[in-house]
PDB file of C-alpha atoms in Angstrom:
ATOM      1  CA  THR A   1      32.528 -29.185  10.737  1.00 96.00           C
ATOM      2  CA  ALA A   2      34.435 -30.485  13.757  1.00 96.00           C
ATOM      3  CA  THR A   3      37.728 -32.262  12.967  1.00 96.00           C
ATOM      4  CA  PHE A   4      40.028 -34.469  15.023  1.00 95.00           C
ATOM      5  CA  SER A   5      42.672 -37.157  14.675  1.00 94.00           C
ATOM      6  CA  VAL A   6      42.579 -40.631  16.223  1.00 93.00           C
ATOM      7  CA  ALA A   7      45.510 -43.035  16.379  1.00 93.00           C
ATOM      8  CA  ASN A   8      45.815 -46.631  17.554  1.00 92.00           C
ATOM      9  CA  ALA A   9      42.091 -47.281  17.703  1.00 91.00           C
ATOM     10  CA  SER A  10      39.805 -49.571  15.769  1.00 90.00           C
ATOM     11  CA  ALA A  11      36.473 -48.138  16.940  1.00 93.00           C
ATOM     12  CA  ILE A  12      35.456 -44.496  17.126  1.00 93.00           C
ATOM     13  CA  ASP A  13      32.196 -43.246  18.623  1.00 95.00           C
ATOM     14  CA  VAL A  14      30.910 -39.649  18.533  1.00 95.00           C
ATOM     15  CA  VAL A  15      28.114 -38.220  20.636  1.00 96.00           C
ATOM     16  CA  LEU A  16      26.645 -34.760  20.108  1.00 96.00           C
ATOM     17  CA  SER A  17      24.826 -32.822  22.773  1.00 96.00           C
ATOM     18  CA  GLY A  18      23.316 -29.348  22.751  1.00 95.00           C
ATOM     19  CA  GLU A  19      19.996 -27.794  21.839  1.00 95.00           C
ATOM     20  CA  ALA A  20      19.523 -26.902  18.150  1.00 95.00           C
ATOM     21  CA  PHE A  21      22.506 -28.976  16.965  1.00 97.00           C
ATOM     22  CA  SER A  22      22.383 -32.213  14.965  1.00 97.00           C
ATOM     23  CA  ILE A  23      24.841 -34.352  13.007  1.00 96.00           C
ATOM     24  CA  ILE A  24      24.560 -34.351   9.232  1.00 96.00           C
ATOM     25  CA  SER A  25      27.453 -36.708   8.515  1.00 93.00           C
ATOM     26  CA  ASN A  26      30.610 -38.033  10.110  1.00 91.00           C
ATOM     27  CA  SER A  27      33.819 -39.850   9.193  1.00 90.00           C
ATOM     28  CA  ASP A  28      36.904 -41.144  11.023  1.00 86.00           C
ATOM     29  CA  SER A  29      38.232 -37.598  11.451  1.00 92.00           C
ATOM     30  CA  SER A  30      35.338 -35.145  11.068  1.00 95.00           C
ATOM     31  CA  VAL A  31      31.740 -34.531  11.979  1.00 97.00           C
ATOM     32  CA  GLU A  32      29.499 -32.146  10.043  1.00 97.00           C
ATOM     33  CA  ILE A  33      27.073 -30.426  12.374  1.00 97.00           C
ATOM     34  CA  VAL A  34      23.985 -28.393  11.483  1.00 98.00           C
ATOM     35  CA  PHE A  35      22.708 -25.548  13.670  1.00 97.00           C
ATOM     36  CA  THR A  36      18.945 -24.981  13.459  1.00 96.00           C
ATOM     37  CA  PRO A  37      17.763 -22.543  16.138  1.00 96.00           C
ATOM     38  CA  THR A  38      14.061 -21.861  16.715  1.00 94.00           C
ATOM     39  CA  THR A  39      14.636 -19.045  19.224  1.00 94.00           C
ATOM     40  CA  ALA A  40      17.180 -16.279  19.650  1.00 94.00           C
ATOM     41  CA  GLY A  41      20.138 -16.694  21.972  1.00 95.00           C
ATOM     42  CA  THR A  42      23.531 -18.334  22.454  1.00 97.00           C
ATOM     43  CA  PHE A  43      23.594 -22.103  22.226  1.00 97.00           C
ATOM     44  CA  ASN A  44      26.352 -24.365  23.590  1.00 97.00           C
ATOM     45  CA  GLY A  45      27.221 -27.738  22.163  1.00 97.00           C
ATOM     46  CA  ALA A  46      29.634 -30.552  22.879  1.00 97.00           C
ATOM     47  CA  LEU A  47      30.989 -33.303  20.653  1.00 96.00           C
ATOM     48  CA  THR A  48      32.386 -36.271  22.563  1.00 96.00           C
ATOM     49  CA  ILE A  49      34.803 -38.585  20.701  1.00 95.00           C
ATOM     50  CA  THR A  50      35.534 -42.014  22.229  1.00 95.00           C
ATOM     51  CA  ALA A  51      38.254 -44.324  20.902  1.00 94.00           C
ATOM     52  CA  ASP A  52      37.927 -48.070  21.594  1.00 94.00           C
ATOM     53  CA  GLY A  53      35.729 -47.253  24.556  1.00 93.00           C
ATOM     54  CA  VAL A  54      38.656 -46.182  26.699  1.00 93.00           C
ATOM     55  CA  VAL A  55      39.835 -42.728  25.600  1.00 92.00           C
ATOM     56  CA  THR A  56      37.497 -39.782  25.439  1.00 96.00           C
ATOM     57  CA  GLU A  57      37.904 -36.188  24.296  1.00 96.00           C
ATOM     58  CA  THR A  58      35.354 -33.413  24.077  1.00 97.00           C
ATOM     59  CA  ILE A  59      35.078 -30.547  21.639  1.00 97.00           C
ATOM     60  CA  ASN A  60      33.067 -27.658  23.038  1.00 97.00           C
ATOM     61  CA  PHE A  61      31.548 -25.039  20.747  1.00 97.00           C
ATOM     62  CA  SER A  62      28.792 -22.457  20.601  1.00 97.00           C
ATOM     63  CA  ALA A  63      26.634 -20.596  18.143  1.00 97.00           C
ATOM     64  CA  SER A  64      24.381 -17.555  18.298  1.00 96.00           C
ATOM     65  CA  ALA A  65      20.981 -16.933  16.757  1.00 95.00           C
ATOM     66  CA  ILE A  66      19.348 -13.529  16.381  1.00 93.00           C
ATOM     67  CA  LEU A  67      15.891 -12.513  15.244  1.00 93.00           C
ATOM     68  CA  LYS A  68      15.704 -11.555  11.585  1.00 94.00           C
ATOM     69  CA  PRO A  69      14.810  -7.890  10.976  1.00 95.00           C
ATOM     70  CA  GLU A  70      11.199  -7.238  10.019  1.00 96.00           C
ATOM     71  CA  ILE A  71       9.740  -4.257   8.175  1.00 97.00           C
ATOM     72  CA  SER A  72       5.965  -3.934   8.320  1.00 97.00           C
ATOM     73  CA  ASP A  73       2.992  -1.550   8.531  1.00 97.00           C
ATOM     74  CA  LEU A  74       3.960   0.276   5.352  1.00 98.00           C
ATOM     75  CA  VAL A  75       1.887   3.416   4.719  1.00 98.00           C
ATOM     76  CA  ALA A  76       2.477   5.480   1.575  1.00 98.00           C
ATOM     77  CA  PRO A  77       2.490   9.292   1.562  1.00 98.00           C
ATOM     78  CA  VAL A  78      -0.539  10.970  -0.018  1.00 98.00           C
ATOM     79  CA  PHE A  79      -0.034  14.182  -1.965  1.00 96.00           C
ATOM     80  CA  GLY A  80      -3.133  14.629  -4.087  1.00 88.00           C
ATOM     81  CA  GLU A  81      -3.005  17.205  -6.872  1.00 93.00           C
ATOM     82  CA  ILE A  82      -1.065  20.471  -6.702  1.00 95.00           C
ATOM     83  CA  TYR A  83      -0.084  23.274  -9.054  1.00 95.00           C
ATOM     84  CA  VAL A  84       3.260  23.455 -10.844  1.00 96.00           C
ATOM     85  CA  GLY A  85       5.586  25.752  -8.928  1.00 94.00           C
ATOM     86  CA  GLU A  86       3.955  25.012  -5.582  1.00 95.00           C
ATOM     87  CA  ASN A  87       4.903  22.243  -3.155  1.00 96.00           C
ATOM     88  CA  ALA A  88       3.309  19.742  -0.825  1.00 98.00           C
ATOM     89  CA  THR A  89       4.553  17.492   1.960  1.00 98.00           C
ATOM     90  CA  SER A  90       3.395  14.106   3.176  1.00 98.00           C
ATOM     91  CA  VAL A  91       4.705  11.403   5.496  1.00 98.00           C
ATOM     92  CA  ALA A  92       5.517   7.754   4.778  1.00 98.00           C
ATOM     93  CA  THR A  93       5.390   5.523   7.858  1.00 98.00           C
ATOM     94  CA  PHE A  94       6.584   2.013   8.657  1.00 98.00           C
ATOM     95  CA  SER A  95       7.614  -0.239  11.538  1.00 97.00           C
ATOM     96  CA  VAL A  96      10.968  -1.983  11.949  1.00 97.00           C
ATOM     97  CA  GLN A  97      11.700  -4.759  14.465  1.00 95.00           C
ATOM     98  CA  ASN A  98      14.896  -6.591  15.379  1.00 95.00           C
ATOM     99  CA  ALA A  99      17.248  -4.173  13.614  1.00 94.00           C
ATOM    100  CA  SER A 100      19.988  -1.869  14.829  1.00 92.00           C
ATOM    101  CA  ASP A 101      20.461   0.030  11.577  1.00 95.00           C
ATOM    102  CA  VAL A 102      17.735   1.364   9.269  1.00 97.00           C
ATOM    103  CA  GLU A 103      18.442   3.156   6.001  1.00 96.00           C
ATOM    104  CA  VAL A 104      15.986   4.852   3.649  1.00 98.00           C
ATOM    105  CA  GLU A 105      16.471   5.763   0.010  1.00 98.00           C
ATOM    106  CA  LEU A 106      14.116   7.905  -2.067  1.00 98.00           C
ATOM    107  CA  ALA A 107      13.811   7.787  -5.838  1.00 98.00           C
ATOM    108  CA  GLY A 108      11.540   9.730  -8.155  1.00 98.00           C
ATOM    109  CA  GLU A 109      11.570  13.056 -10.011  1.00 97.00           C
ATOM    110  CA  GLY A 110      10.091  15.947  -8.066  1.00 97.00           C
ATOM    111  CA  PHE A 111      10.475  14.296  -4.650  1.00 98.00           C
ATOM    112  CA  SER A 112      13.002  14.898  -1.870  1.00 98.00           C
ATOM    113  CA  ILE A 113      13.345  13.939   1.784  1.00 98.00           C
ATOM    114  CA  LEU A 114      12.506  16.771   4.152  1.00 97.00           C
ATOM    115  CA  ASN A 115      13.296  14.951   7.404  1.00 96.00           C
ATOM    116  CA  GLU A 116      13.523  11.485   8.920  1.00 96.00           C
ATOM    117  CA  ALA A 117      12.478   9.996  12.257  1.00 94.00           C
ATOM    118  CA  ASP A 118      12.077   6.495  13.653  1.00 93.00           C
ATOM    119  CA  GLY A 119       9.442   4.871  11.501  1.00 96.00           C
ATOM    120  CA  SER A 120       8.642   7.904   9.354  1.00 97.00           C
ATOM    121  CA  VAL A 121       9.996   9.946   6.465  1.00 98.00           C
ATOM    122  CA  GLU A 122       8.590  13.350   5.517  1.00 98.00           C
ATOM    123  CA  ILE A 123       8.716  13.809   1.754  1.00 98.00           C
ATOM    124  CA  LEU A 124       8.535  17.052  -0.213  1.00 98.00           C
ATOM    125  CA  PHE A 125       6.878  17.167  -3.641  1.00 98.00           C
ATOM    126  CA  ALA A 126       7.974  20.204  -5.665  1.00 98.00           C
ATOM    127  CA  PRO A 127       7.095  19.751  -9.353  1.00 97.00           C
ATOM    128  CA  THR A 128       8.429  22.046 -12.063  1.00 96.00           C
ATOM    129  CA  THR A 129       6.309  20.572 -14.854  1.00 97.00           C
ATOM    130  CA  ALA A 130       2.807  19.157 -15.136  1.00 96.00           C
ATOM    131  CA  GLY A 131       2.158  15.423 -15.038  1.00 97.00           C
ATOM    132  CA  THR A 132       1.932  12.389 -12.807  1.00 97.00           C
ATOM    133  CA  PHE A 133       5.088  11.611 -10.866  1.00 98.00           C
ATOM    134  CA  ASN A 134       5.952   8.219  -9.351  1.00 98.00           C
ATOM    135  CA  GLY A 135       8.223   7.727  -6.353  1.00 98.00           C
ATOM    136  CA  THR A 136       9.651   4.844  -4.344  1.00 98.00           C
ATOM    137  CA  LEU A 137      10.919   4.809  -0.787  1.00 98.00           C
ATOM    138  CA  THR A 138      13.191   1.858  -0.024  1.00 98.00           C
ATOM    139  CA  ILE A 139      13.644   0.873   3.640  1.00 98.00           C
ATOM    140  CA  THR A 140      16.563  -1.425   4.475  1.00 98.00           C
ATOM    141  CA  ALA A 141      17.093  -3.000   7.897  1.00 97.00           C
ATOM    142  CA  ASP A 142      20.593  -4.158   8.869  1.00 96.00           C
ATOM    143  CA  ASN A 143      21.441  -4.498   5.151  1.00 95.00           C
ATOM    144  CA  VAL A 144      19.550  -7.794   4.936  1.00 93.00           C
ATOM    145  CA  VAL A 145      15.833  -6.988   4.650  1.00 96.00           C
ATOM    146  CA  SER A 146      14.290  -4.388   2.339  1.00 97.00           C
ATOM    147  CA  GLU A 147      10.769  -3.191   1.655  1.00 98.00           C
ATOM    148  CA  ILE A 148       9.532  -0.631  -0.887  1.00 98.00           C
ATOM    149  CA  ILE A 149       6.758   1.940  -0.542  1.00 98.00           C
ATOM    150  CA  ASN A 150       5.403   3.068  -3.914  1.00 98.00           C
ATOM    151  CA  PHE A 151       3.522   6.354  -4.247  1.00 98.00           C
ATOM    152  CA  SER A 152       2.574   9.018  -6.772  1.00 98.00           C
ATOM    153  CA  ALA A 153       1.568  12.666  -7.049  1.00 98.00           C
ATOM    154  CA  THR A 154       0.067  14.845  -9.743  1.00 97.00           C
ATOM    155  CA  ALA A 155       0.980  18.380 -10.769  1.00 97.00           C
ATOM    156  CA  ILE A 156      -1.221  20.582 -12.943  1.00 95.00           C
ATOM    157  CA  LEU A 157      -0.732  23.993 -14.470  1.00 96.00           C
ATOM    158  CA  LYS A 158      -2.260  26.799 -12.432  1.00 95.00           C
ATOM    159  CA  PRO A 159      -5.128  28.653 -14.121  1.00 96.00           C
ATOM    160  CA  VAL A 160      -4.197  31.932 -15.781  1.00 97.00           C
ATOM    161  CA  ILE A 161      -6.604  34.791 -16.555  1.00 98.00           C
ATOM    162  CA  SER A 162      -5.228  37.404 -18.946  1.00 98.00           C
ATOM    163  CA  ASP A 163      -5.977  39.778 -21.839  1.00 98.00           C
ATOM    164  CA  LEU A 164      -8.585  41.688 -19.837  1.00 98.00           C
ATOM    165  CA  VAL A 165     -10.560  44.194 -21.915  1.00 98.00           C
ATOM    166  CA  ALA A 166     -13.237  46.361 -20.311  1.00 98.00           C
ATOM    167  CA  PRO A 167     -16.580  47.047 -21.956  1.00 98.00           C
ATOM    168  CA  VAL A 168     -17.032  50.509 -23.436  1.00 97.00           C
ATOM    169  CA  PHE A 169     -20.375  52.292 -23.161  1.00 96.00           C
ATOM    170  CA  SER A 170     -21.275  55.475 -24.997  1.00 89.00           C
ATOM    171  CA  GLU A 171     -23.033  58.173 -23.059  1.00 94.00           C
ATOM    172  CA  ILE A 172     -26.756  57.523 -23.122  1.00 96.00           C
ATOM    173  CA  TYR A 173     -29.955  59.110 -21.943  1.00 97.00           C
ATOM    174  CA  VAL A 174     -31.704  58.005 -18.780  1.00 97.00           C
ATOM    175  CA  GLY A 175     -34.299  55.347 -19.649  1.00 94.00           C
ATOM    176  CA  GLU A 176     -32.391  54.069 -22.682  1.00 96.00           C
ATOM    177  CA  THR A 177     -30.016  51.087 -22.836  1.00 97.00           C
ATOM    178  CA  ALA A 178     -26.535  50.372 -24.133  1.00 97.00           C
ATOM    179  CA  THR A 179     -24.454  47.225 -24.382  1.00 97.00           C
ATOM    180  CA  GLY A 180     -20.748  46.615 -24.084  1.00 97.00           C
ATOM    181  CA  THR A 181     -18.625  43.454 -24.148  1.00 98.00           C
ATOM    182  CA  ALA A 182     -15.909  42.523 -21.681  1.00 98.00           C
ATOM    183  CA  THR A 183     -13.349  40.034 -23.015  1.00 98.00           C
ATOM    184  CA  PHE A 184     -10.647  37.938 -21.395  1.00 98.00           C
ATOM    185  CA  SER A 185      -8.591  34.770 -21.860  1.00 98.00           C
ATOM    186  CA  VAL A 186      -8.461  31.812 -19.490  1.00 97.00           C
ATOM    187  CA  ALA A 187      -5.901  28.998 -19.670  1.00 96.00           C
ATOM    188  CA  ASN A 188      -5.506  25.765 -17.663  1.00 95.00           C
ATOM    189  CA  ALA A 189      -8.967  25.858 -16.131  1.00 95.00           C
ATOM    190  CA  SER A 190     -11.987  23.573 -16.376  1.00 93.00           C
ATOM    191  CA  ASN A 191     -14.462  25.909 -14.689  1.00 96.00           C
ATOM    192  CA  VAL A 192     -14.868  29.662 -15.172  1.00 97.00           C
ATOM    193  CA  GLU A 193     -17.348  31.779 -13.242  1.00 97.00           C
ATOM    194  CA  VAL A 194     -18.199  35.469 -13.731  1.00 98.00           C
ATOM    195  CA  GLU A 195     -19.900  37.831 -11.325  1.00 98.00           C
ATOM    196  CA  LEU A 196     -21.113  41.334 -12.124  1.00 98.00           C
ATOM    197  CA  SER A 197     -21.612  44.118  -9.600  1.00 98.00           C
ATOM    198  CA  GLY A 198     -22.655  47.724 -10.091  1.00 97.00           C
ATOM    199  CA  GLU A 199     -25.906  49.666 -10.195  1.00 97.00           C
ATOM    200  CA  ALA A 200     -27.665  49.747 -13.591  1.00 97.00           C
ATOM    201  CA  PHE A 201     -25.564  46.929 -15.098  1.00 98.00           C
ATOM    202  CA  SER A 202     -26.700  43.384 -15.854  1.00 98.00           C
ATOM    203  CA  ILE A 203     -25.376  40.442 -17.848  1.00 98.00           C
ATOM    204  CA  LEU A 204     -27.051  39.967 -21.199  1.00 97.00           C
ATOM    205  CA  SER A 205     -25.114  36.887 -22.337  1.00 97.00           C
ATOM    206  CA  GLU A 206     -21.959  34.898 -21.654  1.00 96.00           C
ATOM    207  CA  ALA A 207     -19.575  32.969 -23.896  1.00 94.00           C
ATOM    208  CA  ASP A 208     -16.066  31.580 -23.550  1.00 94.00           C
ATOM    209  CA  GLY A 209     -13.892  34.584 -22.917  1.00 96.00           C
ATOM    210  CA  SER A 210     -16.584  37.221 -23.188  1.00 98.00           C
ATOM    211  CA  VAL A 211     -19.514  38.715 -21.288  1.00 98.00           C
ATOM    212  CA  GLU A 212     -22.048  41.038 -22.895  1.00 98.00           C
ATOM    213  CA  ILE A 213     -23.248  43.642 -20.388  1.00 98.00           C
ATOM    214  CA  VAL A 214     -26.261  45.872 -20.650  1.00 98.00           C
ATOM    215  CA  PHE A 215     -26.398  49.346 -19.107  1.00 98.00           C
ATOM    216  CA  THR A 216     -29.911  50.521 -18.139  1.00 98.00           C
ATOM    217  CA  PRO A 217     -29.750  53.685 -16.035  1.00 98.00           C
ATOM    218  CA  THR A 218     -32.828  55.108 -14.324  1.00 97.00           C
ATOM    219  CA  THR A 219     -31.087  58.248 -13.088  1.00 97.00           C
ATOM    220  CA  ALA A 220     -28.401  60.536 -14.424  1.00 97.00           C
ATOM    221  CA  GLY A 221     -24.786  60.156 -13.355  1.00 97.00           C
ATOM    222  CA  THR A 222     -21.630  58.125 -13.677  1.00 98.00           C
ATOM    223  CA  PHE A 223     -21.998  54.443 -12.823  1.00 98.00           C
ATOM    224  CA  ASN A 224     -19.139  52.114 -11.936  1.00 98.00           C
ATOM    225  CA  GLY A 225     -19.167  48.376 -12.481  1.00 98.00           C
ATOM    226  CA  THR A 226     -16.926  45.404 -11.737  1.00 98.00           C
ATOM    227  CA  LEU A 227     -16.774  42.067 -13.530  1.00 98.00           C
ATOM    228  CA  THR A 228     -15.045  39.358 -11.482  1.00 98.00           C
ATOM    229  CA  ILE A 229     -13.683  36.305 -13.319  1.00 98.00           C
ATOM    230  CA  THR A 230     -12.773  33.213 -11.264  1.00 98.00           C
ATOM    231  CA  ALA A 231     -10.990  30.168 -12.703  1.00 97.00           C
ATOM    232  CA  ASP A 232     -11.366  26.817 -10.924  1.00 95.00           C
ATOM    233  CA  GLY A 233     -12.151  28.663  -7.709  1.00 94.00           C
ATOM    234  CA  VAL A 234      -8.506  29.598  -7.142  1.00 92.00           C
ATOM    235  CA  VAL A 235      -7.516  32.440  -9.472  1.00 95.00           C
ATOM    236  CA  THR A 236      -9.484  35.669  -9.703  1.00 98.00           C
ATOM    237  CA  GLU A 237      -9.173  38.799 -11.854  1.00 98.00           C
ATOM    238  CA  THR A 238     -11.426  41.864 -12.063  1.00 98.00           C
ATOM    239  CA  ILE A 239     -12.376  44.191 -14.875  1.00 98.00           C
ATOM    240  CA  GLU A 240     -13.383  47.688 -13.794  1.00 98.00           C
ATOM    241  CA  PHE A 241     -15.511  49.887 -16.056  1.00 98.00           C
ATOM    242  CA  SER A 242     -17.926  52.820 -16.011  1.00 98.00           C
ATOM    243  CA  ALA A 243     -20.733  54.403 -17.979  1.00 98.00           C
ATOM    244  CA  ASN A 244     -22.488  57.805 -18.031  1.00 98.00           C
ATOM    245  CA  ALA A 245     -26.187  58.600 -18.211  1.00 97.00           C
ATOM    246  CA  ILE A 246     -27.603  62.053 -18.832  1.00 97.00           C
ATOM    247  CA  LEU A 247     -31.104  63.451 -18.757  1.00 97.00           C
ATOM    248  CA  LYS A 248     -32.732  63.655 -22.146  1.00 92.00           C
ATOM    249  CA  PRO A 249     -33.566  67.198 -23.210  1.00 91.00           C
TER     250      PRO A 249
END
């Protein structure tokens, strides 16, 4: 609003000039002006007041317009699935225009910021329990525009193979057979594979947590075998065992 005082006049005229300015309302002592810029820059205006067509005064003024900050091209970090106790990193990216100050804020259990750069934030995922974890990265430009990147990550318990018990074979004669059972426990795994190595040994049958092994020697001697148990292709344990064969009288 521009204000002024006029004395000893019966007629008052006001004229506004200047790009992006227009008059909303006016009275005998004030003029309300609206500024509506369509481009960035500094704009100059002038309000000319004329009293009775003989006395003129001018009020000069200016206003500035800047481009509003923009946040775009949001890309969420991708972590996939990892084991509890391990960690993974991924990068969130974004673009910011028309801003001099950019702030980022991370929220979500199990997540922390590893480092920041223009347009990117490297995030660390370090879960201590199993489950699905949700995170949000909030980007704020010049304290006026904010955008949120939502993301998630999953942590699972690592497979564990324990309680290993080797098969026990009695001493047998060459040409005869004996069986022994290897047992074990597997936790937190959806797929378990077993592999047997060793001359004269073969797998007779398999069940959850046990493998029945047959010993069929064709010569006399001590034979060593190894049973390898692999859980989900990531955790492996071995059971070592042996058996003796002697010549029959």
